[in-house]
GROMACS .gro file of C-alpha atoms in nm:
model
  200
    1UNK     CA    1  -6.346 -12.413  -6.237
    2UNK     CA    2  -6.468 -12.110  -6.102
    3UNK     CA    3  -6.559 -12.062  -5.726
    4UNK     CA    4  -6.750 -11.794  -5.548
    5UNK     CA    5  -6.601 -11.710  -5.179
    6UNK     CA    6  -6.847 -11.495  -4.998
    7UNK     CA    7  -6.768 -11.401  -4.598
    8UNK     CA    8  -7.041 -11.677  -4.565
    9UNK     CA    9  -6.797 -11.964  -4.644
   10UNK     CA   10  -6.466 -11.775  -4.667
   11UNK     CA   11  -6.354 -12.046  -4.378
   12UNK     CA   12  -6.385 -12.346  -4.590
   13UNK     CA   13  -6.128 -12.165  -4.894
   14UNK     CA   14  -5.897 -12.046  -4.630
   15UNK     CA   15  -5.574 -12.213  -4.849
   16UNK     CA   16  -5.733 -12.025  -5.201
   17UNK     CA   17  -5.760 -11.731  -5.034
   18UNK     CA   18  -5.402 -11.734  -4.969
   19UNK     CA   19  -5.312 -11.805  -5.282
   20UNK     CA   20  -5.531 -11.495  -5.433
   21UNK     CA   21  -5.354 -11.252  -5.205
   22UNK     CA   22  -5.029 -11.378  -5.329
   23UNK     CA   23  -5.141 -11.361  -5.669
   24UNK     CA   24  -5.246 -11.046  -5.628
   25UNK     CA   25  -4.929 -10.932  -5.494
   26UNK     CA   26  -4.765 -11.044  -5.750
   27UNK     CA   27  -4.933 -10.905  -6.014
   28UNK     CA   28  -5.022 -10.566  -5.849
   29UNK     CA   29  -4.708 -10.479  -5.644
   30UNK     CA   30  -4.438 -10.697  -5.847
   31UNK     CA   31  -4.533 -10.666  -6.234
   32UNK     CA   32  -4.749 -10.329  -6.242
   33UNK     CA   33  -4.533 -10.143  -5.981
   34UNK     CA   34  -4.853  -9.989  -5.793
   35UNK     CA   35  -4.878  -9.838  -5.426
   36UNK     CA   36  -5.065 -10.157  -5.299
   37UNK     CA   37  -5.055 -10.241  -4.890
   38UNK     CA   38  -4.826 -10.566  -4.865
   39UNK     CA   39  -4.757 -10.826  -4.596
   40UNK     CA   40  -4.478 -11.023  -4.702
   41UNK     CA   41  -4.596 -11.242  -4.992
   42UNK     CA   42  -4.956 -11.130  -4.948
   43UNK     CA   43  -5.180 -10.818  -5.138
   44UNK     CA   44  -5.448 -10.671  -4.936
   45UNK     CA   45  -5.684 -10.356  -4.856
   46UNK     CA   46  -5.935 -10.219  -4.626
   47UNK     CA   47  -6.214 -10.347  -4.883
   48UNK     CA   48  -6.104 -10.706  -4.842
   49UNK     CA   49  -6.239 -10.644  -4.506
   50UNK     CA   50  -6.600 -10.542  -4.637
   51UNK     CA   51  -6.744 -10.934  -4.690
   52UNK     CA   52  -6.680 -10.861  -5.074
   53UNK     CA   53  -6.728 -11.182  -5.308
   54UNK     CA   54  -6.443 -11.361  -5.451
   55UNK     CA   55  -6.434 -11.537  -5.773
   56UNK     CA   56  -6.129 -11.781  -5.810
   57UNK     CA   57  -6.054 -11.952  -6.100
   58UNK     CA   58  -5.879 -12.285  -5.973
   59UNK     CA   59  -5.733 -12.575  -6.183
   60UNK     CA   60  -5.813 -12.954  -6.070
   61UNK     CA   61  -5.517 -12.964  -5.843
   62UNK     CA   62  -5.624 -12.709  -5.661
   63UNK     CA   63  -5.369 -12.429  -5.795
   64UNK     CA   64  -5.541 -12.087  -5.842
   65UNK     CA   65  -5.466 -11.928  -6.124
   66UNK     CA   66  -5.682 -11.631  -6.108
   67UNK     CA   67  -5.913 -11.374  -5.933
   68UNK     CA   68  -6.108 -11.113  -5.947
   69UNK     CA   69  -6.282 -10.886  -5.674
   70UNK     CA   70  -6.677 -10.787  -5.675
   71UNK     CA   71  -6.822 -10.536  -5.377
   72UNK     CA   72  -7.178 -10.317  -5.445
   73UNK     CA   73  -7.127  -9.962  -5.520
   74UNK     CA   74  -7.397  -9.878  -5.239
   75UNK     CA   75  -7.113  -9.937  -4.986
   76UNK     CA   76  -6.735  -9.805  -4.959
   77UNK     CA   77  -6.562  -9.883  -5.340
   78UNK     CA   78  -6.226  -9.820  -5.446
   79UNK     CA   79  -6.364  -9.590  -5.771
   80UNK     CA   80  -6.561  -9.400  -5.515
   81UNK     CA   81  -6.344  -9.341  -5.223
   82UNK     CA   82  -5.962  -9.339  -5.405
   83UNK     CA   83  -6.049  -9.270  -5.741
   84UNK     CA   84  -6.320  -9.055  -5.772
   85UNK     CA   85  -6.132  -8.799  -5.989
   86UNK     CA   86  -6.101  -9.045  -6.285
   87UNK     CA   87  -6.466  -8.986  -6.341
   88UNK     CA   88  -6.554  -8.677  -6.574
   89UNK     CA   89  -6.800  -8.790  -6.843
   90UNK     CA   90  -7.034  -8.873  -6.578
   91UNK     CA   91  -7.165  -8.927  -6.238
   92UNK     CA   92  -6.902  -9.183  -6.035
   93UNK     CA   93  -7.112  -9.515  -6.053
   94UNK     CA   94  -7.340  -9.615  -5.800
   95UNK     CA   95  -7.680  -9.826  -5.746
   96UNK     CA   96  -7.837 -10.123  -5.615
   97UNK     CA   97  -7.740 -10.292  -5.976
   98UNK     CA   98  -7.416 -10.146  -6.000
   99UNK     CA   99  -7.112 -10.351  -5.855
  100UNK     CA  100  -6.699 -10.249  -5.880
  101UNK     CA  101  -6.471 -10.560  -6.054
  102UNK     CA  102  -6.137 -10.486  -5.858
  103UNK     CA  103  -5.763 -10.679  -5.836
  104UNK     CA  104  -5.813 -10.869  -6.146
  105UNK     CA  105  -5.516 -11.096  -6.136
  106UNK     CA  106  -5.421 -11.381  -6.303
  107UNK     CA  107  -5.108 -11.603  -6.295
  108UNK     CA  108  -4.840 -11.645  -6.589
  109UNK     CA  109  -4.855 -11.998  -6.584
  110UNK     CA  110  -5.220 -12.053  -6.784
  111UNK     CA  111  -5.292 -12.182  -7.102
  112UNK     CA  112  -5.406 -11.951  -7.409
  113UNK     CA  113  -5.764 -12.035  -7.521
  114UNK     CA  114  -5.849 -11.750  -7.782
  115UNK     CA  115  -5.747 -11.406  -7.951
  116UNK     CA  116  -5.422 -11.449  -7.734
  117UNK     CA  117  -5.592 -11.413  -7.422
  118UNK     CA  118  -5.556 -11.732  -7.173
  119UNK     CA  119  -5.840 -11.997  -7.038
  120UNK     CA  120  -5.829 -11.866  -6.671
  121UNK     CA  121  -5.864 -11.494  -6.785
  122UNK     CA  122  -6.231 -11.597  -6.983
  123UNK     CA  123  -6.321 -11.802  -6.702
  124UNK     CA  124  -6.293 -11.513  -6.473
  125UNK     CA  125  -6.474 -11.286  -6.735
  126UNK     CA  126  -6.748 -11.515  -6.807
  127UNK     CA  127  -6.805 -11.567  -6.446
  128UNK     CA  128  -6.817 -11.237  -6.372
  129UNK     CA  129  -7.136 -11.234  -6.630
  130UNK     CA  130  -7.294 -11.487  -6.486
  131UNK     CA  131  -7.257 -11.364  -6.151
  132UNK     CA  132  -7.412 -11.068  -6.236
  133UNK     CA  133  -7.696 -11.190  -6.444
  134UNK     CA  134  -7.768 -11.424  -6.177
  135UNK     CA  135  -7.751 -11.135  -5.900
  136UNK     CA  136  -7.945 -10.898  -6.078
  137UNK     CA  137  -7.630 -10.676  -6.194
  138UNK     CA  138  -7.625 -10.445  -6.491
  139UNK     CA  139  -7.345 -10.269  -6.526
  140UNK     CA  140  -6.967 -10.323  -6.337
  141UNK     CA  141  -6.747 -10.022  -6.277
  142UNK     CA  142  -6.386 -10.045  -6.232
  143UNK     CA  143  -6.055  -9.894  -6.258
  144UNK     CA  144  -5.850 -10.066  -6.521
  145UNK     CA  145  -5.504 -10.044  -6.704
  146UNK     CA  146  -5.480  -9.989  -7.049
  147UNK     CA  147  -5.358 -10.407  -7.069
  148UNK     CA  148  -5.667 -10.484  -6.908
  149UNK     CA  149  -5.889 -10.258  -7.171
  150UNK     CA  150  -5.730 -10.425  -7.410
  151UNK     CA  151  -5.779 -10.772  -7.294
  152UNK     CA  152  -6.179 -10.687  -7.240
  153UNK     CA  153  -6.165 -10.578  -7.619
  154UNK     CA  154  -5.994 -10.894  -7.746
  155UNK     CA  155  -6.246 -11.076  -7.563
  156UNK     CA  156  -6.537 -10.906  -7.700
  157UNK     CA  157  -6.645 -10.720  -7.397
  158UNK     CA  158  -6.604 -10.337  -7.451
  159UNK     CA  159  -6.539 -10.132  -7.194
  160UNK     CA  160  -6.676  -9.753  -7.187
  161UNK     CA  161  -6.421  -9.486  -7.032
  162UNK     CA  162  -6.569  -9.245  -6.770
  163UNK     CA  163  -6.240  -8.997  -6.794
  164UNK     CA  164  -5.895  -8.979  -6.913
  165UNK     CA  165  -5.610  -9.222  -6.842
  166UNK     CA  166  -5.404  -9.156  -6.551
  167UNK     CA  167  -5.050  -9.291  -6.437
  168UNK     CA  168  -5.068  -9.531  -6.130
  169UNK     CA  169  -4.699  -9.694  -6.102
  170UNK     CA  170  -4.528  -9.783  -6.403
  171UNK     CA  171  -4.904  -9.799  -6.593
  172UNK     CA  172  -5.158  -9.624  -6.714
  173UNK     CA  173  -5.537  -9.631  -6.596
  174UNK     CA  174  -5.866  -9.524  -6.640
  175UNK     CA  175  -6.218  -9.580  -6.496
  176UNK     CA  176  -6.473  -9.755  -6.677
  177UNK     CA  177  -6.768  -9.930  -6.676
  178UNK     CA  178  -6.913 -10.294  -6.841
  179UNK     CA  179  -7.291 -10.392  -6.946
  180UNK     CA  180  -7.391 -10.730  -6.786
  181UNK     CA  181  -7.602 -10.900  -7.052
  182UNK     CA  182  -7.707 -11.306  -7.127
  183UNK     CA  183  -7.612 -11.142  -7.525
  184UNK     CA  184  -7.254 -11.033  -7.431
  185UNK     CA  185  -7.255 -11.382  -7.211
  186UNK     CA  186  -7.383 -11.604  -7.490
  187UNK     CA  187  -7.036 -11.397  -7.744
  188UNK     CA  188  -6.750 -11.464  -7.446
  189UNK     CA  189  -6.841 -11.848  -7.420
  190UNK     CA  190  -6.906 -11.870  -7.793
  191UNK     CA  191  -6.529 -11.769  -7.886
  192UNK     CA  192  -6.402 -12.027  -7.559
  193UNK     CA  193  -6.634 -12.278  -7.737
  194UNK     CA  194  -6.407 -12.224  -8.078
  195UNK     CA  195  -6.106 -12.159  -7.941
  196UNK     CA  196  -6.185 -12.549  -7.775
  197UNK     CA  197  -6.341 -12.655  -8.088
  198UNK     CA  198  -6.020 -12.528  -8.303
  199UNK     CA  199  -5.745 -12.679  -8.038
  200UNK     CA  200  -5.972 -13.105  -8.077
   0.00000   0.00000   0.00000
């Protein structure tokens, strides 16, 4: 299940919230080795103070098993403010219909669905669509490792490079950005829909 925490309700997910900044410390300070701001067991930055939207993918016990970040890029953005540079093929990303994905995480305890990629990690993709279509998005920008790029290909969802890779801890990066369509939609949920169809 997915869930969308907004600084509107933030107070009611106060225990998933925890367990996305842990997550996300995890992942982002632990595995990938980056310069990330850590309190104890917990990930955070200056933009989780911006009322961005959350979407958590959480299992029916209540266990999160994944997030991912969404702010507009009319406001402060992590591609804008830290990592501007990464841009060269084109103006850094910014408009009323233009958000930034950030802190993609997702736990190492979920299931595989499809093309080796696991069930929380669509979710979180295919909500991501649907939270755009549904919020007039077109495009997400972002600042990805070449694991993630990878992952976005195997799931059918290609992501176009605005500069060269760059080294941030022990990976390598690059900024990018993602068409929001109901066509690219309708291909993420079709290849969930075999990968449940195969696994009956």
């Amino acid at each position: 299940m997915i869930r969308i925490v907004t600084k509107d309700n933030a107070e009611r997910h106060v225990s998933s919230l925890y367990q996305m900044h842990r997550i996300r410390k995890t992942v982002f300070k632990d595995r990938l080795g980056w310069d990330v701001t850590v309190s104890g067991e917990l990930e955070f930055d200056e933009y989780d103070a911006l009322g961005p939207s959350y979407l958590l993918s959480i299992d029916r016990y209540g266990t999160l098993n994944g997030c991912v970040r969404l702010l507009p890029t009319t406001g402060p953005n992590m591609l804008r403010d830290i990592f501007a540079s990464f841009v060269t093929k084109a103006a850094v990303p910014r408009g009323e219909r233009v958000w930034e994905a950030s802190r993609f995480a997702v736990s190492g305890n979920t299931t595989a669905a499809e093309a080796g990629l696991s069930q929380t990690t669509y979710d979180l993709l295919i909500g991501v669509l649907k939270f755009g279509l549904s919020n007039g998005i077109s495009t997400i920008a972002c600042v990805v490792d070449v694991r993630m790029e990878r992952i976005l290909r195997r799931a059918g969802w290609q992501l176009e490079r605005l500069g060269p890779a760059h080294r941030i801890g022990n990976t390598i990066a690059m900024a990018g950005q993602l068409d929001v369509s109901a066509q690219i939609l309708r291909q993420l949920e079709a290849r969930v829909g075999l990968a449940h169809a195969a696994a009956a």
